[in-house]
XYZ file of C-alpha atoms in Angstrom:
594
model
C -29.232 -158.300 22.357
C -27.801 -159.532 19.045
C -31.305 -160.618 17.960
C -32.667 -157.174 18.963
C -30.178 -155.290 16.739
C -30.889 -157.720 13.903
C -34.609 -156.905 13.958
C -33.933 -153.215 14.620
C -31.675 -152.746 11.571
C -33.986 -154.867 9.411
C -36.885 -152.601 10.391
C -34.799 -149.499 9.717
C -33.819 -150.839 6.292
C -37.453 -151.592 5.475
C -38.483 -148.114 6.578
C -35.779 -146.459 4.433
C -36.589 -148.557 1.356
C -40.319 -147.914 1.800
C -39.739 -144.174 2.184
C -37.589 -144.039 -0.958
C -40.187 -145.985 -2.969
C -42.985 -143.742 -1.660
C -40.930 -140.661 -2.535
C -40.437 -141.829 -6.137
C -44.138 -142.711 -6.469
C -45.087 -139.256 -5.162
C -42.634 -137.559 -7.530
C -44.048 -139.618 -10.399
C -47.632 -138.605 -9.580
C -46.701 -134.927 -9.285
C -44.678 -135.115 -12.517
C -47.653 -136.634 -14.319
C -49.911 -133.884 -12.984
C -47.476 -131.143 -14.005
C -47.057 -132.755 -17.426
C -50.806 -132.908 -17.994
C -51.209 -129.330 -16.833
C -48.321 -128.030 -18.927
C -49.799 -129.574 -22.059
C -53.583 -129.517 -21.610
C -55.253 -131.972 -23.969
C -57.343 -130.378 -26.681
C -60.707 -131.955 -27.401
C -62.640 -132.165 -30.634
C -66.403 -132.526 -30.727
C -67.544 -135.360 -32.984
C -70.176 -134.708 -35.607
C -73.736 -135.259 -34.410
C -72.710 -134.498 -30.794
C -74.995 -133.503 -27.927
C -73.746 -131.169 -25.197
C -74.682 -132.327 -21.683
C -75.582 -129.770 -19.041
C -75.522 -130.968 -15.420
C -75.622 -128.194 -12.824
C -76.230 -129.867 -9.466
C -73.214 -128.232 -7.804
C -72.359 -124.864 -6.264
C -71.810 -122.745 -9.377
C -69.159 -120.066 -8.912
C -68.872 -116.968 -11.071
C -65.540 -118.031 -12.530
C -63.985 -121.434 -13.160
C -61.107 -121.840 -10.729
C -58.413 -124.088 -12.172
C -57.407 -126.806 -9.706
C -55.978 -130.026 -11.183
C -56.204 -131.651 -7.764
C -59.991 -131.616 -8.123
C -59.668 -135.066 -9.704
C -58.150 -136.440 -6.513
C -60.166 -137.113 -3.381
C -58.604 -136.777 0.054
C -61.250 -139.124 1.473
C -61.018 -141.621 -1.388
C -62.440 -141.880 -4.854
C -61.881 -139.782 -7.942
C -63.963 -136.864 -9.144
C -64.133 -137.119 -12.922
C -66.450 -134.134 -13.431
C -64.601 -130.812 -13.195
C -67.030 -128.083 -12.200
C -67.176 -125.075 -14.496
C -67.958 -121.557 -13.364
C -70.786 -119.488 -14.801
C -68.337 -117.770 -17.163
C -67.429 -120.999 -18.967
C -70.968 -122.401 -18.889
C -72.188 -119.324 -20.774
C -69.254 -119.456 -23.206
C -69.961 -123.125 -23.946
C -73.651 -122.544 -24.658
C -72.822 -119.581 -26.900
C -70.141 -121.587 -28.731
C -72.478 -124.578 -29.180
C -75.068 -122.354 -30.840
C -72.891 -121.898 -33.933
C -70.914 -125.157 -33.743
C -72.030 -127.471 -36.562
C -70.812 -130.489 -34.570
C -73.344 -129.813 -31.791
C -76.900 -130.831 -32.652
C -78.517 -130.094 -29.315
C -78.278 -129.883 -25.527
C -79.292 -132.520 -22.981
C -80.125 -131.046 -19.551
C -79.708 -133.373 -16.580
C -82.036 -131.054 -14.758
C -83.013 -132.379 -11.302
C -81.490 -129.962 -8.839
C -79.710 -126.690 -9.546
C -76.818 -125.724 -7.280
C -76.499 -122.068 -8.222
C -78.399 -118.982 -7.106
C -81.604 -117.608 -8.583
C -79.938 -114.956 -10.751
C -77.396 -117.528 -11.942
C -80.290 -119.771 -13.000
C -81.814 -116.934 -15.020
C -78.495 -116.118 -16.693
C -78.091 -119.727 -17.879
C -81.771 -119.972 -18.824
C -81.474 -116.847 -20.997
C -78.406 -118.347 -22.692
C -80.391 -121.520 -23.465
C -83.225 -119.450 -24.955
C -80.671 -117.730 -27.184
C -79.257 -121.158 -28.143
C -82.707 -122.226 -29.370
C -82.581 -119.506 -32.035
C -80.206 -121.852 -33.889
C -83.145 -124.288 -34.309
C -81.184 -126.930 -32.394
C -83.024 -129.026 -29.796
C -82.943 -128.991 -26.004
C -84.115 -132.065 -24.072
C -84.429 -132.244 -20.277
C -84.702 -135.260 -17.981
C -84.822 -135.650 -14.203
C -86.003 -138.102 -11.584
C -87.257 -135.145 -9.534
C -87.271 -131.473 -10.541
C -86.612 -128.887 -7.841
C -88.237 -125.495 -8.458
C -84.981 -123.920 -9.640
C -84.179 -127.047 -11.637
C -87.568 -126.914 -13.336
C -87.292 -123.157 -13.957
C -84.129 -123.904 -15.935
C -85.503 -127.025 -17.664
C -88.734 -125.319 -18.732
C -86.959 -123.882 -21.790
C -86.525 -127.404 -23.218
C -88.408 -128.530 -26.316
C -89.146 -131.842 -24.612
C -89.242 -132.461 -20.852
C -89.059 -136.039 -19.504
C -89.838 -137.132 -15.930
C -89.252 -140.417 -14.104
C -92.558 -142.340 -13.579
C -92.028 -142.238 -9.803
C -90.722 -138.683 -9.843
C -92.305 -135.289 -9.315
C -91.966 -131.589 -10.036
C -91.649 -129.256 -7.061
C -94.015 -126.362 -7.653
C -95.231 -124.992 -4.347
C -94.307 -121.328 -4.165
C -91.247 -119.700 -2.632
C -90.345 -119.571 1.037
C -87.517 -118.224 3.180
C -86.721 -119.369 6.708
C -84.662 -117.269 9.113
C -82.859 -118.649 12.148
C -82.938 -116.764 15.476
C -80.257 -117.126 18.163
C -81.660 -114.995 20.993
C -82.833 -117.969 23.070
C -79.572 -119.855 22.579
C -77.491 -116.852 23.591
C -79.575 -116.358 26.724
C -79.012 -120.006 27.672
C -75.230 -119.813 27.318
C -74.985 -116.383 28.918
C -73.908 -114.278 25.933
C -75.616 -110.959 25.197
C -75.474 -109.403 21.724
C -75.040 -105.635 22.049
C -76.385 -104.362 18.756
C -75.877 -101.027 16.993
C -77.444 -100.322 13.600
C -78.934 -97.759 11.237
C -81.888 -98.402 8.936
C -85.245 -99.692 10.115
C -85.070 -102.547 7.575
C -81.462 -103.426 8.493
C -82.645 -106.726 9.878
C -79.263 -108.489 10.002
C -79.222 -108.017 13.775
C -82.745 -109.355 14.375
C -81.647 -112.961 15.013
C -79.795 -111.677 18.088
C -82.552 -109.346 19.324
C -85.790 -111.247 18.659
C -87.109 -114.781 18.491
C -89.172 -114.140 15.350
C -89.369 -111.712 12.412
C -90.297 -108.103 12.988
C -93.162 -106.653 10.973
C -90.734 -104.762 8.710
C -88.669 -107.880 8.085
C -91.726 -109.987 7.267
C -93.047 -107.307 4.894
C -89.727 -106.951 3.070
C -89.170 -110.704 2.757
C -92.677 -111.359 1.447
C -92.328 -108.628 -1.180
C -88.958 -110.032 -2.265
C -90.401 -113.524 -2.650
C -93.421 -112.213 -4.554
C -91.154 -110.329 -6.967
C -88.957 -113.380 -7.586
C -91.946 -115.694 -8.023
C -93.429 -113.210 -10.490
C -90.317 -113.690 -12.663
C -90.504 -117.485 -12.347
C -94.204 -117.617 -13.219
C -94.075 -115.228 -16.177
C -91.115 -116.940 -17.818
C -92.395 -120.488 -17.293
C -95.783 -119.360 -18.608
C -94.170 -118.296 -21.891
C -92.010 -121.426 -22.234
C -94.729 -123.950 -21.363
C -97.761 -122.036 -22.618
C -99.508 -122.275 -19.242
C -101.616 -119.365 -18.019
C -100.012 -117.411 -15.157
C -103.200 -117.584 -13.078
C -103.125 -121.365 -13.391
C -99.447 -121.486 -12.386
C -100.190 -119.506 -9.219
C -103.177 -121.759 -8.440
C -101.173 -124.942 -8.967
C -98.453 -123.679 -6.612
C -100.874 -122.363 -3.993
C -102.733 -125.685 -3.771
C -99.661 -127.822 -4.558
C -101.641 -129.664 -7.208
C -98.568 -131.363 -8.697
C -98.016 -134.361 -6.452
C -96.641 -137.004 -8.827
C -95.473 -137.528 -12.391
C -98.974 -137.965 -13.785
C -100.343 -134.718 -12.361
C -97.195 -132.958 -13.620
C -98.005 -134.155 -17.120
C -101.726 -133.407 -16.872
C -100.984 -129.762 -15.985
C -98.505 -129.425 -18.860
C -95.312 -129.243 -16.795
C -93.724 -132.241 -18.553
C -94.179 -133.783 -21.979
C -93.293 -137.424 -21.392
C -93.159 -139.795 -18.441
C -90.321 -142.281 -18.728
C -86.800 -143.175 -17.737
C -83.566 -141.677 -19.040
C -83.461 -144.234 -21.876
C -86.739 -142.786 -23.201
C -85.159 -139.327 -23.286
C -82.117 -140.738 -25.082
C -84.280 -142.578 -27.612
C -86.009 -139.280 -28.338
C -82.608 -137.633 -28.842
C -81.646 -140.431 -31.241
C -84.775 -139.715 -33.256
C -83.744 -136.042 -33.480
C -80.294 -137.149 -34.653
C -81.824 -139.545 -37.199
C -80.079 -142.413 -35.436
C -81.454 -145.865 -34.817
C -83.104 -146.685 -31.482
C -80.645 -147.434 -28.648
C -77.687 -146.227 -30.707
C -74.904 -144.734 -28.607
C -75.104 -140.939 -28.582
C -72.008 -138.756 -28.875
C -72.469 -136.879 -25.609
C -69.807 -134.309 -24.736
C -69.518 -132.873 -21.237
C -69.261 -129.164 -20.507
C -65.714 -129.660 -19.174
C -64.571 -131.439 -22.350
C -66.366 -128.973 -24.600
C -64.506 -126.115 -22.913
C -61.297 -127.555 -24.393
C -62.570 -127.529 -27.982
C -61.563 -124.661 -30.306
C -63.919 -121.692 -29.965
C -63.537 -120.494 -33.544
C -63.297 -116.830 -32.514
C -60.822 -114.727 -34.465
C -58.737 -112.234 -32.508
C -56.662 -109.383 -33.885
C -54.102 -107.103 -32.293
C -56.157 -103.971 -32.943
C -59.151 -105.111 -30.864
C -60.128 -103.003 -27.866
C -59.652 -104.889 -24.620
C -62.432 -104.982 -22.009
C -61.498 -106.400 -18.597
C -64.050 -108.546 -16.768
C -63.335 -108.489 -13.024
C -65.040 -111.123 -10.856
C -65.775 -110.416 -7.186
C -67.619 -113.170 -5.307
C -68.190 -113.814 -1.607
C -68.037 -111.818 1.606
C -66.051 -108.581 1.573
C -63.195 -108.869 4.072
C -60.255 -106.758 5.189
C -56.819 -107.484 3.734
C -56.167 -109.810 0.812
C -58.824 -112.416 1.590
C -58.758 -115.814 -0.137
C -60.365 -117.665 -3.041
C -63.752 -117.806 -1.299
C -64.153 -114.094 -0.511
C -63.317 -110.572 -1.659
C -60.195 -109.096 -0.081
C -60.505 -105.306 0.003
C -56.795 -104.622 -0.471
C -56.342 -107.254 -3.176
C -59.296 -106.091 -5.284
C -58.362 -102.421 -4.860
C -54.834 -103.201 -6.075
C -56.266 -104.996 -9.132
C -58.386 -101.960 -10.044
C -55.354 -99.699 -9.643
C -53.397 -101.977 -11.994
C -56.186 -102.008 -14.599
C -56.626 -98.238 -14.328
C -52.970 -97.706 -15.233
C -53.068 -100.243 -18.082
C -53.654 -98.257 -21.287
C -54.540 -101.452 -23.170
C -57.653 -101.866 -21.011
C -60.335 -99.552 -22.414
C -63.247 -100.462 -20.107
C -64.040 -102.718 -17.158
C -67.042 -104.920 -16.454
C -67.181 -105.440 -12.686
C -69.090 -108.654 -11.906
C -70.309 -108.439 -8.290
C -71.834 -111.396 -6.454
C -71.601 -110.455 -2.795
C -73.878 -110.010 0.227
C -71.446 -107.420 1.613
C -69.161 -107.506 4.630
C -66.552 -105.198 6.140
C -67.413 -101.493 5.850
C -63.738 -100.493 5.736
C -62.861 -103.002 3.003
C -65.940 -101.915 1.025
C -64.792 -98.297 1.191
C -61.269 -99.232 0.054
C -62.728 -100.964 -3.011
C -65.203 -98.115 -3.660
C -62.325 -95.624 -3.772
C -60.382 -97.539 -6.441
C -63.511 -98.235 -8.508
C -64.330 -94.506 -8.401
C -60.812 -93.470 -9.440
C -60.887 -96.005 -12.274
C -64.295 -94.818 -13.464
C -62.851 -91.316 -13.905
C -60.312 -92.710 -16.396
C -62.296 -95.429 -18.181
C -65.887 -96.722 -17.917
C -66.721 -99.256 -15.221
C -69.958 -101.187 -15.789
C -71.263 -103.308 -12.914
C -72.959 -106.634 -13.617
C -74.778 -107.981 -10.556
C -75.091 -111.706 -9.855
C -77.248 -113.434 -7.244
C -76.381 -110.790 -4.636
C -74.974 -107.281 -4.769
C -76.306 -106.039 -1.466
C -75.123 -103.719 1.308
C -71.311 -103.680 0.907
C -71.858 -105.351 -2.467
C -73.953 -102.351 -3.525
C -71.554 -99.889 -1.859
C -68.677 -101.006 -4.123
C -70.972 -100.812 -7.179
C -72.790 -97.511 -6.756
C -70.241 -95.220 -8.429
C -69.979 -97.179 -11.691
C -70.904 -95.653 -15.059
C -73.763 -98.142 -15.433
C -75.281 -100.875 -13.272
C -76.890 -103.993 -14.767
C -78.834 -106.487 -12.617
C -80.995 -109.530 -13.178
C -84.705 -109.166 -12.252
C -84.140 -111.599 -9.363
C -80.803 -110.219 -8.128
C -80.974 -109.263 -4.434
C -79.474 -105.796 -4.015
C -79.822 -102.576 -2.023
C -79.665 -103.190 1.749
C -78.205 -99.711 2.227
C -77.561 -99.775 5.951
C -74.881 -100.397 8.573
C -74.621 -102.451 11.762
C -72.195 -103.645 14.397
C -72.468 -106.395 17.015
C -70.421 -106.592 20.212
C -70.999 -109.764 22.257
C -70.869 -109.517 26.046
C -69.697 -112.765 27.664
C -69.915 -111.616 31.287
C -72.733 -114.006 32.296
C -71.083 -116.896 30.470
C -67.842 -116.502 32.409
C -69.201 -115.278 35.748
C -72.357 -117.365 36.199
C -71.812 -120.401 33.964
C -68.070 -120.967 34.364
C -67.279 -119.172 37.616
C -64.557 -117.065 36.013
C -64.175 -113.370 36.852
C -61.996 -110.619 35.396
C -60.503 -107.415 36.761
C -58.733 -104.713 34.762
C -56.398 -101.762 35.269
C -55.909 -99.048 32.651
C -54.321 -95.663 32.066
C -57.509 -93.940 30.978
C -61.293 -93.980 31.033
C -61.541 -95.959 27.773
C -58.420 -98.125 28.150
C -60.346 -101.395 27.947
C -62.767 -100.210 25.266
C -63.942 -103.278 23.341
C -63.603 -105.616 26.339
C -66.041 -108.470 25.654
C -66.221 -109.631 29.284
C -68.329 -106.671 30.418
C -71.285 -104.721 28.997
C -70.682 -101.652 26.841
C -70.992 -98.518 28.990
C -73.453 -95.740 28.146
C -70.627 -93.472 26.967
C -69.098 -96.230 24.830
C -72.505 -97.004 23.342
C -72.905 -93.362 22.283
C -69.470 -93.408 20.615
C -70.236 -96.630 18.728
C -73.693 -95.497 17.604
C -72.274 -92.162 16.415
C -69.764 -94.052 14.255
C -72.542 -96.262 12.875
C -74.618 -93.142 12.095
C -71.628 -91.512 10.399
C -70.952 -94.576 8.239
C -74.637 -94.807 7.285
C -74.623 -91.134 6.248
C -71.495 -91.802 4.169
C -73.155 -94.829 2.547
C -76.211 -92.786 1.539
C -74.007 -89.972 0.242
C -72.030 -92.429 -1.875
C -75.318 -93.672 -3.348
C -77.000 -90.342 -4.128
C -73.739 -88.926 -5.525
C -72.930 -91.980 -7.639
C -76.496 -92.563 -8.825
C -77.344 -88.843 -9.139
C -80.439 -89.204 -6.968
C -82.139 -86.823 -4.561
C -80.834 -87.400 -0.989
C -84.429 -87.543 0.302
C -85.238 -90.295 -2.213
C -82.138 -92.266 -1.224
C -83.069 -91.991 2.457
C -86.506 -93.443 1.705
C -85.201 -96.404 -0.331
C -82.221 -97.048 1.955
C -83.027 -97.978 5.588
C -81.301 -101.338 5.065
C -84.080 -102.539 2.774
C -83.310 -105.328 0.301
C -84.700 -105.023 -3.239
C -84.871 -107.350 -6.215
C -83.276 -106.138 -9.435
C -86.705 -105.246 -10.820
C -87.556 -103.177 -7.734
C -84.091 -101.602 -7.670
C -84.430 -100.399 -11.262
C -87.777 -98.783 -10.433
C -86.044 -97.019 -7.519
C -83.100 -95.812 -9.602
C -80.531 -98.073 -7.940
C -79.737 -99.903 -11.197
C -79.894 -98.757 -14.824
C -81.134 -101.792 -16.690
C -81.976 -105.479 -16.348
C -79.777 -108.104 -17.959
C -76.805 -110.399 -17.585
C -73.062 -110.132 -17.912
C -73.192 -110.226 -21.732
C -75.451 -107.164 -21.652
C -72.968 -105.410 -19.361
C -70.130 -106.179 -21.785
C -72.133 -104.751 -24.701
C -72.868 -101.598 -22.692
C -69.161 -101.220 -21.867
C -68.322 -101.566 -25.573
C -70.910 -98.913 -26.437
C -69.431 -96.533 -23.859
C -66.033 -96.738 -25.573
C -67.688 -96.654 -29.032
C -66.193 -99.996 -29.994
C -67.564 -102.753 -32.214
C -64.250 -104.587 -32.359
C -63.339 -105.784 -28.882
C -62.339 -108.804 -26.831
C -62.624 -109.576 -23.125
C -59.953 -110.595 -20.631
C -60.944 -112.085 -17.275
C -59.526 -111.234 -13.852
C -58.353 -112.740 -11.560
C -56.417 -114.536 -14.279
C -56.521 -118.333 -14.195
C -53.235 -119.912 -15.308
C -53.748 -123.505 -16.431
C -50.033 -124.153 -17.017
C -48.473 -123.343 -13.661
C -49.925 -123.635 -10.216
C -49.010 -124.122 -6.575
C -49.498 -127.850 -5.961
C -49.496 -127.477 -2.186
C -52.094 -124.710 -2.398
C -54.193 -126.827 -4.767
C -54.012 -129.778 -2.374
C -54.991 -127.541 0.526
C -57.948 -126.146 -1.445
C -59.046 -129.673 -2.330
C -58.812 -130.742 1.313
C -61.021 -127.811 2.350
C -63.557 -128.698 -0.359
C -63.634 -132.336 0.774
C -64.171 -131.341 4.408
C -66.952 -128.953 3.394
C -68.619 -131.688 1.332
C -68.371 -134.129 4.247
C -70.009 -131.553 6.523
C -72.808 -130.976 3.997
C -73.455 -134.701 3.674
C -73.388 -135.364 7.420
C -75.292 -132.274 8.589
C -77.879 -132.301 5.803
C -80.423 -129.526 6.254
C -78.554 -128.328 9.366
C -75.507 -127.352 7.296
C -77.058 -123.906 6.800
C -77.088 -123.527 10.607
C -73.371 -124.303 10.718
C -72.676 -121.773 7.940
C -74.612 -119.001 9.673
C -72.879 -119.592 13.013
C -69.493 -119.597 11.226
C -70.325 -116.302 9.481
C -71.441 -114.718 12.762
C -68.226 -115.782 14.499
C -66.190 -114.025 11.793
C -67.962 -110.651 12.014
C -65.481 -107.954 12.997
C -65.974 -104.204 13.115
C -68.712 -102.231 11.364
C -70.561 -104.321 8.776
C -72.416 -103.573 5.547
C -74.011 -106.947 5.062
C -77.209 -108.536 3.764
C -79.540 -109.543 6.611
C -79.284 -113.198 5.599
C -78.520 -115.322 2.557
C -81.876 -116.591 1.334
C -81.934 -120.158 0.070
C -84.889 -119.753 -2.271
C -86.483 -122.852 -3.792
């Protein structure tokens, strides 16, 4: 017994000492993080520097500050903070006039952002070239979006064993009808709009004629933008570009060069030697590369004065959800409260509302629409559309003073739907579970998922869907000052590209967020203005536990992507479906266009 207590107390002492040491180590790490955050290190670009542009990650609209991004829950350290579109554009604009920056090096390969995001960055690079500085691109393999971006470069390099994807655009839609029949779940669907195809995966096992027509026309419109812009940059005839894609004539590096898609075949050292020649350096000399993240911390050189008019830039990205939402979606209540705050702020003279959303909750969309409308009565609201501004995303935009979209933005989808799953067969026939209910009235168990919707309940639900659809169309023809008959013809749940939407009167002009800011300044007759971004990102103080939790979620998501590969999109769609609640204003599907 004496020996037992000896080992017991020794173990206890070891545990206590170890815990104290671990506690001090943890406090030290957190103190170091807080210290580095409280005094962010300023960078200075060396003379003869080259800005590197690597965009093979999911590009958000706004850089979200999270110092824990450098720490990996599963091991390893991420040394490449990922900037949002806002800071990428600012960096390119700043580099244009920065005498320290001689050019840009694009690590082009794959592009993680959406199609409208790619165009926004591409346009910024074209503007950068007006400074007569060089742009060089290199990749082992160019995806179609990656090449679309890289095609602005003065010199394009390709790995000898690499290739350029140029095969036309395609969109694949997943259908769940067969799966649901197998597990005994029936999707009871209610919708308005003959092109509101969001419910098709639950009703059919393939595309309807309307869906196929709409999708093909969308792809043709987007490819038209790709082809025309690459034709100008690479001096290749558009007819030839279509023929090359249709026959997939580019099959290796040598055919890519023979058709004029790339300038040189070689490894990354060849691209760097070319850059050295542009810098008047010797061969193999080390180049002063500066990353986008480091360049963000260099002085921007802009002069601000107290008498400048302030334009707020409000970012809204993700699904529209009820309540406050989180960092990955748009909370109806939270965004509405922000607009109310900005409306009452006399220092804010105009608002640019950046929308990148496929839609979501009809109720949350209406809450946001109301505050945007009230704000627009007091000061101009200009909408800038990103990759998506469809269904609920268009609903919250339609009453703005002006709407700006990219040619390849996906917008419209003016329609409404609701899905109520019936699990009766799953429980009764598959699991042997039955249910019985007692209620005080005829509709007491309305919304019960273990039985089919009755005829009377179905009429009630469809009437509500019809009413919401009528409200949606009214919001559009009132906000856009269009004939109701015209709106009915271009609504029907149909998705349009930005180019098509402008022809239909759903948007005012084509362009990016910088164009929207200039329009907002014109509306307040200001040539002396500055912008302030919302939600505000505070780089000095943050919630460490929240940051750790966010990082953990990102790590888990990355692990799922790596392990599931091409089936990750299946997981995402099933997750989205499981979260659908109430009446929805949502894009039929998120198209991964390559």
